[in-house]
Each structure stands twice: as structure tokens, then as C-alpha cells.
One Martini backbone bead per residue (centre of mass of N, CA, C, O) as a GRO file, in nm:
protein
  319
    1MET     BB    1   0.516 -20.983   9.697
    2ARG     BB    2   0.326 -20.692   9.805
    3LYS     BB    3   0.345 -20.376   9.776
    4LEU     BB    4   0.387 -20.046   9.882
    5HIS     BB    5   0.384 -19.693   9.724
    6GLY     BB    6   0.373 -19.519   9.913
    7LEU     BB    7   0.070 -19.301   9.860
    8ASP     BB    8  -0.065 -19.579   9.825
    9GLY     BB    9   0.049 -19.794  10.035
   10ILE     BB   10  -0.144 -19.629  10.274
   11LEU     BB   11  -0.380 -19.653  10.160
   12ASP     BB   12  -0.426 -19.927  10.169
   13ALA     BB   13  -0.404 -20.007  10.430
   14GLY     BB   14  -0.706 -19.820  10.466
   15ARG     BB   15  -0.880 -20.022  10.325
   16ALA     BB   16  -0.808 -20.295  10.507
   17PHE     BB   17  -0.872 -20.202  10.732
   18PHE     BB   18  -1.212 -20.091  10.649
   19ASP     BB   19  -1.257 -20.416  10.579
   20GLY     BB   20  -1.112 -20.549  10.838
   21LEU     BB   21  -1.328 -20.468  11.111
   22TYR     BB   22  -1.580 -20.681  11.173
   23SER     BB   23  -1.340 -20.900  11.294
   24VAL     BB   24  -1.252 -20.733  11.533
   25SER     BB   25  -1.158 -20.778  11.845
   26TRP     BB   26  -1.245 -20.564  12.097
   27GLY     BB   27  -1.124 -20.675  12.389
   28ALA     BB   28  -0.813 -20.683  12.276
   29LEU     BB   29  -0.814 -20.363  12.220
   30ALA     BB   30  -0.826 -20.295  12.448
   31LEU     BB   31  -0.615 -20.426  12.633
   32ALA     BB   32  -0.416 -20.294  12.444
   33VAL     BB   33  -0.472 -19.975  12.515
   34LEU     BB   34  -0.382 -20.052  12.813
   35CYS     BB   35  -0.080 -20.135  12.765
   36HIS     BB   36  -0.016 -19.865  12.731
   37LEU     BB   37  -0.109 -19.667  12.928
   38VAL     BB   38   0.072 -19.819  13.149
   39LYS     BB   39   0.336 -19.788  13.008
   40VAL     BB   40   0.350 -19.483  13.029
   41ALA     BB   41   0.330 -19.440  13.320
   42VAL     BB   42   0.588 -19.643  13.337
   43ARG     BB   43   0.812 -19.455  13.169
   44THR     BB   44   0.729 -19.192  13.392
   45ARG     BB   45   0.840 -19.316  13.623
   46ALA     BB   46   1.169 -19.328  13.529
   47TRP     BB   47   1.240 -19.083  13.435
   48ARG     BB   48   1.163 -18.943  13.738
   49ASN     BB   49   1.423 -19.101  13.823
   50ILE     BB   50   1.630 -18.924  13.681
   51VAL     BB   51   1.564 -18.636  13.740
   52GLN     BB   52   1.574 -18.692  14.090
   53ALA     BB   53   1.907 -18.726  14.067
   54ALA     BB   54   2.015 -18.499  13.911
   55TYR     BB   55   1.755 -18.327  14.127
   56PRO     BB   56   1.763 -18.410  14.478
   57GLU     BB   57   1.636 -18.088  14.580
   58THR     BB   58   1.450 -18.148  14.385
   59ASN     BB   59   1.033 -18.215  14.368
   60VAL     BB   60   0.978 -18.440  14.125
   61ARG     BB   61   0.637 -18.449  13.938
   62TRP     BB   62   0.496 -18.685  13.797
   63ARG     BB   63   0.270 -18.559  13.660
   64SER     BB   64   0.442 -18.335  13.495
   65VAL     BB   65   0.603 -18.602  13.345
   66TYR     BB   66   0.413 -18.713  13.237
   67GLY     BB   67   0.254 -18.453  13.050
   68SER     BB   68   0.525 -18.440  12.881
   69TYR     BB   69   0.536 -18.636  12.734
   70VAL     BB   70   0.270 -18.700  12.610
   71ALA     BB   71   0.302 -18.463  12.479
   72GLY     BB   72   0.556 -18.567  12.248
   73VAL     BB   73   0.408 -18.758  12.182
   74GLY     BB   74   0.185 -18.617  12.014
   75VAL     BB   75   0.330 -18.520  11.823
   76ASN     BB   76   0.534 -18.747  11.727
   77ALA     BB   77   0.252 -18.863  11.576
   78ILE     BB   78   0.207 -18.593  11.377
   79VAL     BB   79   0.532 -18.587  11.348
   80PRO     BB   80   0.845 -18.559  11.239
   81ALA     BB   81   1.129 -18.576  11.401
   82ARG     BB   82   1.085 -18.559  11.688
   83GLY     BB   83   0.972 -18.303  11.776
   84GLY     BB   84   0.854 -18.360  12.068
   85ASP     BB   85   1.082 -18.366  12.239
   86VAL     BB   86   1.135 -18.038  12.276
   87LEU     BB   87   0.874 -18.014  12.425
   88LYS     BB   88   0.948 -18.222  12.687
   89LEU     BB   89   1.168 -17.981  12.753
   90TYR     BB   90   0.995 -17.720  12.804
   91LEU     BB   91   0.859 -17.836  13.000
   92LEU     BB   92   1.017 -17.924  13.241
   93LYS     BB   93   1.185 -17.677  13.288
   94HIS     BB   94   0.890 -17.517  13.314
   95ARG     BB   95   0.842 -17.761  13.649
   96VAL     BB   96   1.208 -17.789  13.761
   97GLU     BB   97   1.378 -17.625  13.886
   98GLY     BB   98   1.720 -17.501  13.795
   99SER     BB   99   1.621 -17.676  13.521
  100THR     BB  100   1.788 -17.785  13.223
  101TYR     BB  101   1.836 -17.877  12.884
  102PRO     BB  102   2.141 -18.064  12.900
  103THR     BB  103   2.049 -18.221  13.137
  104LEU     BB  104   1.744 -18.351  13.003
  105ALA     BB  105   1.877 -18.445  12.774
  106ALA     BB  106   2.022 -18.640  12.922
  107THR     BB  107   1.784 -18.824  13.056
  108LEU     BB  108   1.697 -18.912  12.781
  109LEU     BB  109   1.969 -19.058  12.691
  110VAL     BB  110   1.870 -19.247  12.984
  111ASP     BB  111   1.632 -19.353  12.884
  112THR     BB  112   1.735 -19.508  12.648
  113MET     BB  113   1.936 -19.757  12.725
  114PHE     BB  114   1.776 -19.977  12.699
  115ASP     BB  115   1.576 -19.975  12.465
  116THR     BB  116   1.891 -19.980  12.276
  117VAL     BB  117   1.984 -20.262  12.391
  118LEU     BB  118   1.665 -20.466  12.327
  119ALA     BB  119   1.651 -20.403  12.019
  120SER     BB  120   1.923 -20.531  11.924
  121LEU     BB  121   1.910 -20.731  11.966
  122LEU     BB  122   1.648 -20.831  11.846
  123VAL     BB  123   1.730 -20.753  11.589
  124LEU     BB  124   1.959 -20.909  11.544
  125TRP     BB  125   1.784 -21.163  11.587
  126ALA     BB  126   1.654 -21.100  11.259
  127LEU     BB  127   1.942 -21.161  11.115
  128SER     BB  128   2.028 -21.398  11.214
  129PHE     BB  129   1.692 -21.535  11.073
  130GLY     BB  130   1.599 -21.391  10.833
  131PHE     BB  131   1.422 -21.140  10.867
  132LEU     BB  132   1.459 -20.970  10.751
  133PRO     BB  133   1.599 -20.744  10.475
  134GLY     BB  134   1.853 -20.663  10.338
  135LEU     BB  135   2.050 -20.474  10.122
  136ASP     BB  136   1.928 -20.631   9.875
  137VAL     BB  137   1.656 -20.531   9.917
  138ILE     BB  138   1.540 -20.293  10.043
  139PRO     BB  139   1.520 -20.106   9.774
  140ARG     BB  140   1.232 -20.297   9.724
  141LEU     BB  141   1.134 -20.114   9.937
  142PRO     BB  142   0.921 -19.808   9.831
  143ALA     BB  143   0.858 -19.711  10.193
  144ILE     BB  144   1.076 -19.657  10.305
  145ASP     BB  145   1.256 -19.408  10.455
  146TRP     BB  146   1.524 -19.434  10.326
  147LEU     BB  147   1.579 -19.538  10.065
  148TYR     BB  148   1.713 -19.323   9.894
  149LEU     BB  149   2.011 -19.403  10.056
  150PHE     BB  150   2.090 -19.680   9.928
  151GLN     BB  151   1.985 -19.580   9.608
  152HIS     BB  152   2.220 -19.279   9.710
  153PRO     BB  153   2.558 -19.335   9.847
  154ARG     BB  154   2.654 -19.037   9.801
  155ALA     BB  155   2.408 -18.905   9.978
  156ALA     BB  156   2.471 -19.111  10.269
  157ALA     BB  157   2.734 -18.917  10.199
  158ILE     BB  158   2.634 -18.628  10.327
  159VAL     BB  159   2.465 -18.714  10.561
  160GLY     BB  160   2.640 -18.784  10.760
  161ILE     BB  161   2.803 -18.522  10.716
  162VAL     BB  162   2.607 -18.308  10.855
  163LEU     BB  163   2.510 -18.519  11.101
  164VAL     BB  164   2.828 -18.421  11.223
  165VAL     BB  165   2.828 -18.112  11.136
  166LEU     BB  166   2.554 -18.083  11.352
  167ILE     BB  167   2.650 -18.200  11.654
  168LEU     BB  168   2.914 -18.028  11.679
  169ALA     BB  169   2.767 -17.752  11.635
  170GLY     BB  170   2.571 -17.867  11.906
  171ILE     BB  171   2.833 -17.854  12.087
  172THR     BB  172   2.968 -17.605  12.067
  173TRP     BB  173   2.727 -17.405  12.186
  174GLY     BB  174   2.709 -17.528  12.441
  175ALA     BB  175   3.011 -17.495  12.525
  176ARG     BB  176   2.962 -17.161  12.451
  177HIS     BB  177   2.627 -17.148  12.602
  178VAL     BB  178   2.687 -17.289  12.815
  179LYS     BB  179   2.738 -17.315  13.109
  180ASP     BB  180   2.899 -17.565  13.234
  181PHE     BB  181   2.807 -17.819  13.013
  182TRP     BB  182   2.879 -18.094  13.118
  183ALA     BB  183   2.802 -18.079  13.351
  184ARG     BB  184   2.527 -18.088  13.248
  185VAL     BB  185   2.527 -18.365  13.159
  186ARG     BB  186   2.602 -18.543  13.338
  187GLN     BB  187   2.402 -18.495  13.566
  188GLY     BB  188   2.209 -18.657  13.432
  189PHE     BB  189   2.363 -18.951  13.484
  190THR     BB  190   2.339 -18.958  13.792
  191ILE     BB  191   2.225 -19.258  13.818
  192VAL     BB  192   2.433 -19.439  13.665
  193ARG     BB  193   2.645 -19.399  13.923
  194GLN     BB  194   2.388 -19.563  14.026
  195PRO     BB  195   2.375 -19.876  13.992
  196ARG     BB  196   2.130 -19.984  14.211
  197GLU     BB  197   1.952 -19.752  14.133
  198TYR     BB  198   1.945 -19.812  13.851
  199LEU     BB  199   1.810 -20.099  13.929
  200ARG     BB  200   1.558 -20.024  14.089
  201ARG     BB  201   1.433 -19.745  13.928
  202VAL     BB  202   1.465 -19.841  13.580
  203ALA     BB  203   1.522 -20.103  13.460
  204LEU     BB  204   1.262 -20.212  13.584
  205LEU     BB  205   1.046 -20.030  13.458
  206ASP     BB  206   1.186 -20.090  13.139
  207ALA     BB  207   1.066 -20.379  13.168
  208LEU     BB  208   0.796 -20.349  13.237
  209ASP     BB  209   0.734 -20.209  12.958
  210TRP     BB  210   0.864 -20.435  12.770
  211GLY     BB  211   0.583 -20.635  12.898
  212LEU     BB  212   0.365 -20.382  12.765
  213ARG     BB  213   0.437 -20.395  12.489
  214LEU     BB  214   0.424 -20.742  12.431
  215ALA     BB  215   0.138 -20.718  12.497
  216SER     BB  216   0.031 -20.488  12.341
  217VAL     BB  217   0.082 -20.669  12.078
  218TYR     BB  218  -0.085 -20.911  12.107
  219PHE     BB  219  -0.339 -20.809  12.154
  220PHE     BB  220  -0.349 -20.715  11.834
  221LEU     BB  221  -0.307 -20.945  11.693
  222ASN     BB  222  -0.577 -21.099  11.813
  223ALA     BB  223  -0.771 -20.839  11.667
  224PHE     BB  224  -0.703 -20.945  11.398
  225GLY     BB  225  -0.626 -21.218  11.349
  226LEU     BB  226  -0.290 -21.302  11.443
  227PRO     BB  227  -0.059 -21.486  11.496
  228THR     BB  228   0.043 -21.500  11.887
  229HIS     BB  229   0.353 -21.601  11.880
  230ALA     BB  230   0.661 -21.487  11.998
  231ASP     BB  231   0.760 -21.380  11.742
  232ASN     BB  232   0.524 -21.187  11.606
  233VAL     BB  233   0.590 -21.028  11.863
  234ALA     BB  234   0.897 -20.947  11.787
  235LEU     BB  235   0.833 -20.877  11.462
  236VAL     BB  236   0.695 -20.635  11.524
  237GLN     BB  237   0.870 -20.455  11.726
  238VAL     BB  238   1.075 -20.429  11.550
  239THR     BB  239   0.991 -20.288  11.340
  240GLN     BB  240   0.826 -20.073  11.514
  241SER     BB  241   1.207 -19.984  11.583
  242LEU     BB  242   1.264 -19.879  11.300
  243ALA     BB  243   1.066 -19.692  11.166
  244THR     BB  244   1.163 -19.482  11.441
  245ALA     BB  245   1.485 -19.450  11.412
  246LEU     BB  246   1.372 -19.289  11.092
  247PRO     BB  247   1.102 -19.048  11.144
  248PHE     BB  248   1.027 -18.910  10.851
  249THR     BB  249   0.755 -18.954  10.927
  250PRO     BB  250   0.489 -19.002  11.150
  251GLY     BB  251   0.566 -19.304  11.303
  252GLY     BB  252   0.714 -19.445  11.042
  253VAL     BB  253   0.478 -19.436  10.806
  254GLY     BB  254   0.532 -19.735  10.627
  255THR     BB  255   0.809 -19.867  10.681
  256GLU     BB  256   0.620 -20.055  10.892
  257GLN     BB  257   0.459 -20.188  10.665
  258ALA     BB  258   0.686 -20.313  10.500
  259LEU     BB  259   0.816 -20.454  10.675
  260LEU     BB  260   0.599 -20.678  10.779
  261VAL     BB  261   0.522 -20.821  10.449
  262TYR     BB  262   0.780 -20.929  10.489
  263VAL     BB  263   0.798 -21.090  10.786
  264PHE     BB  264   0.500 -21.199  10.679
  265GLN     BB  265   0.571 -21.405  10.453
  266GLY     BB  266   0.317 -21.654  10.452
  267GLU     BB  267   0.139 -21.585  10.733
  268ALA     BB  268  -0.007 -21.347  10.609
  269PRO     BB  269  -0.246 -21.178  10.373
  270THR     BB  270  -0.162 -20.871  10.299
  271SER     BB  271  -0.449 -20.762  10.412
  272ALA     BB  272  -0.408 -20.824  10.684
  273LEU     BB  273  -0.161 -20.686  10.798
  274LEU     BB  274  -0.221 -20.428  10.695
  275SER     BB  275  -0.476 -20.420  10.931
  276PHE     BB  276  -0.297 -20.411  11.135
  277SER     BB  277  -0.112 -20.251  11.006
  278ILE     BB  278  -0.286 -19.940  11.060
  279GLY     BB  279  -0.464 -19.971  11.300
  280VAL     BB  280  -0.220 -19.981  11.518
  281LYS     BB  281  -0.203 -19.678  11.434
  282ILE     BB  282  -0.453 -19.529  11.463
  283VAL     BB  283  -0.463 -19.612  11.760
  284LEU     BB  284  -0.243 -19.443  11.871
  285THR     BB  285  -0.292 -19.185  11.747
  286VAL     BB  286  -0.581 -19.147  11.882
  287VAL     BB  287  -0.441 -19.132  12.172
  288ASN     BB  288  -0.179 -18.962  12.161
  289VAL     BB  289  -0.310 -18.793  12.091
  290THR     BB  290  -0.488 -18.676  12.303
  291ILE     BB  291  -0.383 -18.725  12.486
  292GLY     BB  292  -0.123 -18.481  12.455
  293PHE     BB  293  -0.323 -18.228  12.387
  294LEU     BB  294  -0.443 -18.230  12.670
  295ALA     BB  295  -0.174 -18.185  12.831
  296ILE     BB  296  -0.131 -17.885  12.690
  297LEU     BB  297  -0.376 -17.740  12.771
  298LEU     BB  298  -0.323 -17.766  13.046
  299MET     BB  299   0.007 -17.657  13.014
  300LEU     BB  300  -0.037 -17.392  12.855
  301LYS     BB  301  -0.371 -17.331  12.750
  302THR     BB  302  -0.320 -17.460  12.489
  303PHE     BB  303  -0.260 -17.570  12.126
  304ASP     BB  304   0.045 -17.351  12.100
  305TRP     BB  305   0.312 -17.461  12.096
  306ARG     BB  306   0.513 -17.342  11.948
  307GLY     BB  307   0.536 -17.096  12.023
  308HIS     BB  308   0.610 -17.091  12.329
  309VAL     BB  309   0.909 -17.228  12.203
  310ASP     BB  310   0.985 -16.975  12.024
  311ARG     BB  311   1.026 -16.810  12.267
  312ASP     BB  312   1.205 -16.978  12.341
  313PRO     BB  313   1.598 -16.981  12.270
  314ALA     BB  314   1.679 -17.243  12.428
  315ALA     BB  315   1.482 -17.448  12.265
  316SER     BB  316   1.531 -17.273  11.940
  317GLY     BB  317   1.818 -17.203  11.888
  318ARG     BB  318   1.895 -16.870  11.964
  319ALA     BB  319   2.109 -16.826  12.199
   0.00000   0.00000   0.00000
């Protein structure tokens, strides 16, 4: 198996992509992008319904939710550690009258519940059939973002402790600085306490969202001439989910390429896998950044989203 070493691996993947451009099926590529765009629209409808349930007296407009969501996705595509999620909350808070950050943050958690369950089932499936590398193999995959933590277990323990402390500190800060903090968090879970509404207005849309993302993967595989059977589609989705679980690089670039080369070894040439992986990453990044920053411009009248967030003490954590 060919190894990917940090930046060199990413550059190799880039060269493989441009070398394989002549063989790309542009029709299939267009269908993949279309599925991605419709998926985002469906996903934002689900989030809008979650927010509306939390604020039943307020008219939550889908276009505000859509703009906030795609703006955050666009920033996440180029900024590590999911910094765009803060922007999502900032934009939506200023467009939903009477909303608060604790409640909106809770709605984002509700929005990921279906994803977490389904992604976990897919990962368990991949692990049970030996498609994913075990803990003994991961340290030998140099492009994995979280490689250092596997090679240095003491450092991993320290990182884990620090994360727990930060989470506890955040909860403590929220409880002290935001009146009725837990009540506002609970408000964000309103639709979960209405099972029929959750299934009809959220879970059904989330299921459609997953169908569209798998369809997008199928067409991307087809566009780059890779086998499109169901196992391959599911495995690509697994690698994408794992790559963005701990996104130390924008979009988990590097990690996804290393995992794809491992899980598809013997199925296709490494150059074809790298061309596919970096090609999908480039296409989706261009699409997400273009739409996201257009939304930022329309909603903030400037591209300087950091300046807006920094001027909001509650959003920047200074309150």
C-alpha cells in the first residue's frame, strides 16, 4: 500500500487528480453536485423545523436557516476544528427573534442525532467486516489527523482530560452567565419530546438527506471510473464521516485520503483512489465555499465574518 506523508501525500493526491481529469465523466460529476446541493436544502429544512419547534411563537424563515447553514459549511471547508459552526449560530441568532445561543446550540445537537446513530452503525459495520484499519494499523497511516494521539497515548490522555475540563468549564460558564441556562438548552430539544413531530418533520428529512449523500457518493465514484457497488458507496461515506469527526485540518483533508487508500486496497489503483478523493474534496470545497461566502456577503454585507462574531461577546465567549 502506498503511504501518504502529510503535505507530500496531499500534493501527490492533487497531482493524481489533475492527471486523471481527462477521464472524468462530467455528466456524473454534475449529478453528484446536484445531489449535494439538494441534500443541503433538505438538511436545512430539518434544522428549520427543529428551531421552529423551539420557538413556536416566532416565524422561523427557511431562507435564514439555509443562509446560516451554508455560510457555516463554507467556513468549515477552509477553517479547521469546525469554526463555521459558531458562524451558523451567530447568523441565525440575529434572524430569529428572541433566540439565544444555548437554545440554538441545542438545536444543532438535535440536528446531528440521526447522523450520529446512522454513521455509528456504518462504522460498526465497517469494523466488523475488517474494512477499517485496527488500532495496530492506524499508527502506520501517516496522513491521519489524529495519528499523534495513537502514537503518544499519554498525550492522548492529557488531551482527553483537557477536553473534559473545557467542556465542564463551558457548562459552568453558561450556568453562571446565562439565566435559566438549562431551561434554554432544554428548549432546543423541544421537538425530541414530540416523537411524532420529530419523525415526520426531522427524521424523515434526515433519512432523505442520507439517501442524497449516498447518491452523491455513487455519482462521484461513477464520475472517476471507480466501482459503484453498494459496499464501496458505504465505505466512502464511512471514511468521510471519520475524517470530519476530528477535523484538525479543513474538512479532514489528508485523513480521508489515507483511509480511502487503506479500505480500497486491491479494489483500484492508488492513483485512481487519490484522484477520486482529492477530486471530490476540491469539487465540494469549491461549491461549499462559493455558496457559503455568497451567503455571508448577502447576510452581513461583508466577507469579514470574524469581525462580526468577535464583536458579539456571547458568540466569542467573552461575556
